[in-house]
Amino acid sequence: FHAMSDIVVDNHYTKAFNGISVSANSHTFDPLQLARFEGVNRVWPVRFYRPAVNLSSLNASADLYLHHVTGVERALTELGLNGTGVSIGIVDSGVDYMHPELGGCWKTPGCPWQHGEDLVGDKYDPASADPIIEPNPTPMDCDGHGTHVSGILAGRGPHVHGVAPGATFGMYRIFSCPVGGQQVQASDALIIKGIEAAFQNGHDIISLSLGSGSWAEDPLSIICAQAVEQGVVVVAAAGNDGMGGLYTASAPSVGAGVISVGSVDNWNITALSGTVTSSQGTQSIVLSPSNSDKYPFDFDSDTPLALPSSDNSNILGCAKYTTDMTGKIALVERGVCRFDAKLKNAYEAGAVGVLCYNNVPGYFAATLSQSMPIPIAGTTNEYGAYIASALAAGNVTIKAPKDNFGLFAAATGGQVSEFSSIGPSPELAMVPLISAPGGNILSTYPRKLGSYASESGTSMATPYISGTVALLKQARPDLSVNGITRLLVASGKPITHLRTGLKASPFESGAGLVNIYDAITSRAELDPPTLSINDSKVGPITGHAEFESLGTVRWAARTISIRNTDSKKSMRVSLDNKVANSLSSMLANGSYAYTPRIWPADGVSKPAADTLPRVHSLDADKLVAPGQSCSVTVFVVAPTGLKDSEHWYYSGFLEFTLQWDGEQTSSAYVVPYGGYNGNYSAQDVLSPPSEGLPAFVDIESGNPIEDLSTLVIGTNETVALVYGLAIPSRRMDITYVDSASGKTVGNPPDGNIQYSERSCPQCSIPFHSIVLSKFASVAGNRSEPSEVPAGKYHIHLKALRPFGDIGNDDDYQTWDSEDFIIS
């Protein structure tokens, strides 16, 4: 490869991953040419990863309640653990190691920071064709993300109390400084370099608060899986695309053996505060700034609030106002239209700002695609209702000075964070595996950027779990990676959903909220830790007369092994089924649900039993001798009352109650389960017709080309084929077909795609596209593209269904375009 004139070898990987990364000297170089060489098993494009964080810098106020509910407090105080003797490698944006709560040192005797290096420097711009990589002598953080992550692990007080402050740490800097106000990014080539360095330094745990992609076959997933095989615990963020629905969990968290982490909201938050004054008195309210800091929501004096009036007589602010709002702040409700529209209508009516209150419980931050000359802030549904009531009784004002902060109880404390990415993996594996506090978490920040900040993301939940693993390894150093995972999952605490009263789906929360005290003191091991129902049968449950009354159902049998690790006492086992919400990304009419759909729809009506999953067992009540194991076979029955056409994913928890001889109390251990309510392998892969895709699109204007009979594709690359995927696909094949002969000519550039992610309007990838030209690679041949003979052609697109055979055309969903001309 070094002898090739049109590429440069950038990196060699030899520790946890056997490969290289290269860059091309010419834009005409086809990377598939690399696949021709002997010994090359796979070629991936370089992709970029972002930290899994939602930004909002605030001030400092110690809050230890989260350590109480996760068992960390008891592990630290009652068991005397702090992570001593355990080494944790963090791959991130660096750390302000001179922060007084992070040790104030670097690689000196007694310093918590004994390992690490800068792999990127301060000048790296991922958008540059030739990014500059000039590492510094130490991985000092100029972004903030890595320092925030570090505080969650290593904070020593008084403001930030880390989960494992006694551990030894290494920081491997792969994110540079922000460029142009944009969130930092790093290529997987750089991240692999960081993981390799952490692996080489012998860390027990590698913590990764980053992600992209969705497959266990992605390069980061593979290197992390290989590290796990060699005894390293890898903890990775599930991602922050939860509003996109199912299949948004990211790589490398979906890698084999990786501990994938979801987020729950903190119980208390430190937030910007405003003071509302009315005839009812004064009230402090929480204010969430938008993603635009150009016009902050700063009002040093009392400013009048007012409800908008419009022809449609609602307070959404989505229509032009019919009254003058000069000098006032408009109070509007979230929903129906974009925040940009709400801000524009208020501005045109003379308003000096917008206060938008949530239409569901919890906090949110307005996301703007363009800035307006007035600010917008968010507040909760409860505070919005309070202000609206006060306005009905008279005048109301708000005062919101700059940097005015307060500590507020969170209405959604302990609930799955709205942003937390949702599983399953593309092959129905359970992700995330466990959840931890990640919404509105106070931690350390670089001193130059304010020393402290409150941020949200699975980025914050990930180091929390890494810290709990350190406590577990300190207490039980002989545990294998799989043993650690089993204990973490079995001791998880399923989360009760506020609206439905059932448990939050394991596809959102994994086993629920971590409880590390229970994991450390566990006297039982359950295997497997999760059940993925991806091979169910349809018909009566055969061989068991007890189940004949169920009739024809969709079911699967699974066996759980339960080991009593108490050396002196026998253990009694009993089983209960804790039903969780079912989830869907589709509406009943077959179009996308723009937020994940939940069944039951509310907690008022008691759902019919046939709309919930059931679990049956004949041998769950057992007595297990000290040091012995038993097996429990369960029959999981999918909901028969939910329609297959609505694409529901059902789930729940097998809750095993274990009680040891002579003890009055018992302990609950869980095994999360989940499956697809239908024939998973027969699902359509392409997005629903309501999305208007696939479509030919004019690249310059962005408009769809409705009439293909006049389309001529020539030398200029002006046309793209845009398509969507309702679920991930392992193989996409896009080919030119000669319409006269019906013969396949070849793939347009990038027309043969492996391991594609799901796309949707709310996803990080709203759609997929390839540029069409008059060149194509011969189907099945990795040679350079050649010119397609002039003539009439059409596109044949095929997407492999789940678990499909690449060589079997019947396992693909197909689509054919109308005819067009290649000149």
mmCIF file of N, CA, C and O in Angstrom, residues 48-85:
data_model
loop_
_atom_site.group_PDB
_atom_site.id
_atom_site.type_symbol
_atom_site.label_atom_id
_atom_site.label_comp_id
_atom_site.label_asym_id
_atom_site.label_seq_id
_atom_site.Cartn_x
_atom_site.Cartn_y
_atom_site.Cartn_z
ATOM 1 N N PHE A 48 -17.359 10.009 10.543
ATOM 2 C CA PHE A 48 -17.060 10.893 11.664
ATOM 3 C C PHE A 48 -18.055 10.677 12.798
ATOM 4 O O PHE A 48 -19.238 10.410 12.571
ATOM 5 N N TYR A 49 -17.549 10.794 14.014
ATOM 6 C CA TYR A 49 -18.325 10.555 15.223
ATOM 7 C C TYR A 49 -18.368 11.823 16.059
ATOM 8 O O TYR A 49 -17.387 12.578 16.123
ATOM 9 N N ARG A 50 -19.489 12.038 16.710
ATOM 10 C CA ARG A 50 -19.644 13.162 17.627
ATOM 11 C C ARG A 50 -19.772 12.638 19.059
ATOM 12 O O ARG A 50 -20.223 11.529 19.279
ATOM 13 N N PRO A 51 -19.412 13.473 20.033
ATOM 14 C CA PRO A 51 -19.729 13.093 21.414
ATOM 15 C C PRO A 51 -21.241 12.968 21.574
ATOM 16 O O PRO A 51 -22.007 13.711 20.953
ATOM 17 N N ALA A 52 -21.694 12.039 22.400
ATOM 18 C CA ALA A 52 -23.127 11.821 22.609
ATOM 19 C C ALA A 52 -23.628 12.737 23.705
ATOM 20 O O ALA A 52 -23.906 12.325 24.828
ATOM 21 N N VAL A 53 -23.728 14.059 23.373
ATOM 22 C CA VAL A 53 -24.031 15.065 24.387
ATOM 23 C C VAL A 53 -24.971 16.116 23.831
ATOM 24 O O VAL A 53 -24.943 16.438 22.640
ATOM 25 N N ASN A 54 -25.837 16.658 24.705
ATOM 26 C CA ASN A 54 -26.636 17.846 24.426
ATOM 27 C C ASN A 54 -26.087 18.951 25.311
ATOM 28 O O ASN A 54 -26.008 18.795 26.527
ATOM 29 N N LEU A 55 -25.717 20.095 24.731
ATOM 30 C CA LEU A 55 -24.954 21.094 25.459
ATOM 31 C C LEU A 55 -25.842 22.114 26.170
ATOM 32 O O LEU A 55 -26.851 22.551 25.640
ATOM 33 N N SER A 56 -25.439 22.512 27.392
ATOM 34 C CA SER A 56 -26.066 23.626 28.097
ATOM 35 C C SER A 56 -25.240 23.911 29.335
ATOM 36 O O SER A 56 -25.370 23.245 30.348
ATOM 37 N N SER A 57 -24.333 24.894 29.254
ATOM 38 C CA SER A 57 -23.417 25.174 30.356
ATOM 39 C C SER A 57 -24.117 25.962 31.449
ATOM 40 O O SER A 57 -24.763 26.966 31.189
ATOM 41 N N LEU A 58 -23.972 25.496 32.699
ATOM 42 C CA LEU A 58 -24.610 26.133 33.835
ATOM 43 C C LEU A 58 -23.599 26.223 34.970
ATOM 44 O O LEU A 58 -22.420 25.981 34.793
ATOM 45 N N ASN A 59 -24.064 26.567 36.182
ATOM 46 C CA ASN A 59 -23.115 26.730 37.277
ATOM 47 C C ASN A 59 -23.095 25.519 38.193
ATOM 48 O O ASN A 59 -23.711 24.514 37.899
ATOM 49 N N ALA A 60 -22.405 25.620 39.301
ATOM 50 C CA ALA A 60 -22.160 24.446 40.125
ATOM 51 C C ALA A 60 -22.970 24.462 41.409
ATOM 52 O O ALA A 60 -23.093 25.466 42.082
ATOM 53 N N SER A 61 -23.522 23.319 41.754
ATOM 54 C CA SER A 61 -24.205 23.106 43.029
ATOM 55 C C SER A 61 -24.230 21.604 43.273
ATOM 56 O O SER A 61 -24.776 20.862 42.472
ATOM 57 N N ALA A 62 -23.612 21.166 44.353
ATOM 58 C CA ALA A 62 -23.476 19.732 44.591
ATOM 59 C C ALA A 62 -24.840 19.065 44.733
ATOM 60 O O ALA A 62 -25.737 19.581 45.385
ATOM 61 N N ASP A 63 -25.007 17.903 44.083
ATOM 62 C CA ASP A 63 -26.246 17.131 44.148
ATOM 63 C C ASP A 63 -25.866 15.662 44.210
ATOM 64 O O ASP A 63 -25.343 15.106 43.251
ATOM 65 N N LEU A 64 -26.117 15.035 45.353
ATOM 66 C CA LEU A 64 -25.685 13.658 45.561
ATOM 67 C C LEU A 64 -26.842 12.675 45.554
ATOM 68 O O LEU A 64 -26.632 11.481 45.789
ATOM 69 N N TYR A 65 -28.069 13.139 45.274
ATOM 70 C CA TYR A 65 -29.200 12.222 45.339
ATOM 71 C C TYR A 65 -29.058 11.099 44.312
ATOM 72 O O TYR A 65 -29.450 9.965 44.567
ATOM 73 N N LEU A 66 -28.504 11.415 43.145
ATOM 74 C CA LEU A 66 -28.351 10.385 42.119
ATOM 75 C C LEU A 66 -27.478 9.238 42.610
ATOM 76 O O LEU A 66 -27.714 8.069 42.280
ATOM 77 N N HIS A 67 -26.460 9.500 43.438
ATOM 78 C CA HIS A 67 -25.642 8.426 43.998
ATOM 79 C C HIS A 67 -26.439 7.573 44.995
ATOM 80 O O HIS A 67 -26.144 6.391 45.177
ATOM 81 N N HIS A 68 -27.445 8.190 45.608
ATOM 82 C CA HIS A 68 -28.274 7.449 46.561
ATOM 83 C C HIS A 68 -29.121 6.404 45.842
ATOM 84 O O HIS A 68 -29.181 5.243 46.258
ATOM 85 N N VAL A 69 -29.787 6.796 44.746
ATOM 86 C CA VAL A 69 -30.719 5.881 44.081
ATOM 87 C C VAL A 69 -30.017 4.845 43.208
ATOM 88 O O VAL A 69 -30.635 3.853 42.815
ATOM 89 N N THR A 70 -28.759 5.029 42.893
ATOM 90 C CA THR A 70 -28.022 4.064 42.071
ATOM 91 C C THR A 70 -27.166 3.109 42.890
ATOM 92 O O THR A 70 -26.469 2.262 42.321
ATOM 93 N N GLY A 71 -27.208 3.235 44.222
ATOM 94 C CA GLY A 71 -26.413 2.358 45.074
ATOM 95 C C GLY A 71 -24.958 2.764 45.198
ATOM 96 O O GLY A 71 -24.198 2.111 45.925
ATOM 97 N N VAL A 72 -24.554 3.833 44.512
ATOM 98 C CA VAL A 72 -23.162 4.279 44.580
ATOM 99 C C VAL A 72 -22.832 4.762 45.990
ATOM 100 O O VAL A 72 -21.760 4.461 46.542
ATOM 101 N N GLU A 73 -23.752 5.494 46.600
ATOM 102 C CA GLU A 73 -23.525 6.017 47.948
ATOM 103 C C GLU A 73 -23.226 4.878 48.930
ATOM 104 O O GLU A 73 -22.270 4.946 49.716
ATOM 105 N N ARG A 74 -24.001 3.813 48.885
ATOM 106 C CA ARG A 74 -23.788 2.687 49.794
ATOM 107 C C ARG A 74 -22.470 1.970 49.485
ATOM 108 O O ARG A 74 -21.771 1.511 50.400
ATOM 109 N N ALA A 75 -22.147 1.855 48.198
ATOM 110 C CA ALA A 75 -20.883 1.205 47.829
ATOM 111 C C ALA A 75 -19.689 1.992 48.361
ATOM 112 O O ALA A 75 -18.696 1.404 48.825
ATOM 113 N N LEU A 76 -19.784 3.326 48.308
ATOM 114 C CA LEU A 76 -18.683 4.172 48.771
ATOM 115 C C LEU A 76 -18.591 4.181 50.289
ATOM 116 O O LEU A 76 -17.504 4.082 50.868
ATOM 117 N N THR A 77 -19.745 4.327 50.965
ATOM 118 C CA THR A 77 -19.726 4.529 52.414
ATOM 119 C C THR A 77 -19.770 3.226 53.203
ATOM 120 O O THR A 77 -18.999 3.026 54.143
ATOM 121 N N GLU A 78 -20.655 2.305 52.842
ATOM 122 C CA GLU A 78 -20.801 1.065 53.604
ATOM 123 C C GLU A 78 -19.738 0.034 53.244
ATOM 124 O O GLU A 78 -19.249 -0.696 54.119
ATOM 125 N N LEU A 79 -19.393 -0.047 51.960
ATOM 126 C CA LEU A 79 -18.432 -1.059 51.518
ATOM 127 C C LEU A 79 -17.007 -0.517 51.416
ATOM 128 O O LEU A 79 -16.063 -1.277 51.212
ATOM 129 N N GLY A 80 -16.865 0.803 51.525
ATOM 130 C CA GLY A 80 -15.540 1.414 51.498
ATOM 131 C C GLY A 80 -14.850 1.357 50.150
ATOM 132 O O GLY A 80 -13.623 1.389 50.065
ATOM 133 N N LEU A 81 -15.625 1.307 49.074
ATOM 134 C CA LEU A 81 -15.051 1.221 47.729
ATOM 135 C C LEU A 81 -14.901 2.607 47.111
ATOM 136 O O LEU A 81 -15.682 3.521 47.394
ATOM 137 N N ASN A 82 -13.925 2.761 46.233
ATOM 138 C CA ASN A 82 -13.776 4.013 45.473
ATOM 139 C C ASN A 82 -13.082 3.811 44.131
ATOM 140 O O ASN A 82 -12.726 4.772 43.459
ATOM 141 N N GLY A 83 -12.867 2.556 43.745
ATOM 142 C CA GLY A 83 -12.213 2.274 42.466
ATOM 143 C C GLY A 83 -10.723 2.046 42.563
ATOM 144 O O GLY A 83 -10.058 1.833 41.530
ATOM 145 N N THR A 84 -10.158 2.085 43.756
ATOM 146 C CA THR A 84 -8.710 1.906 43.920
ATOM 147 C C THR A 84 -8.255 0.588 43.295
ATOM 148 O O THR A 84 -8.879 -0.457 43.489
ATOM 149 N N GLY A 85 -7.157 0.677 42.550
ATOM 150 C CA GLY A 85 -6.596 -0.509 41.918
ATOM 151 C C GLY A 85 -7.156 -0.817 40.549
ATOM 152 O O GLY A 85 -6.710 -1.763 39.893
#
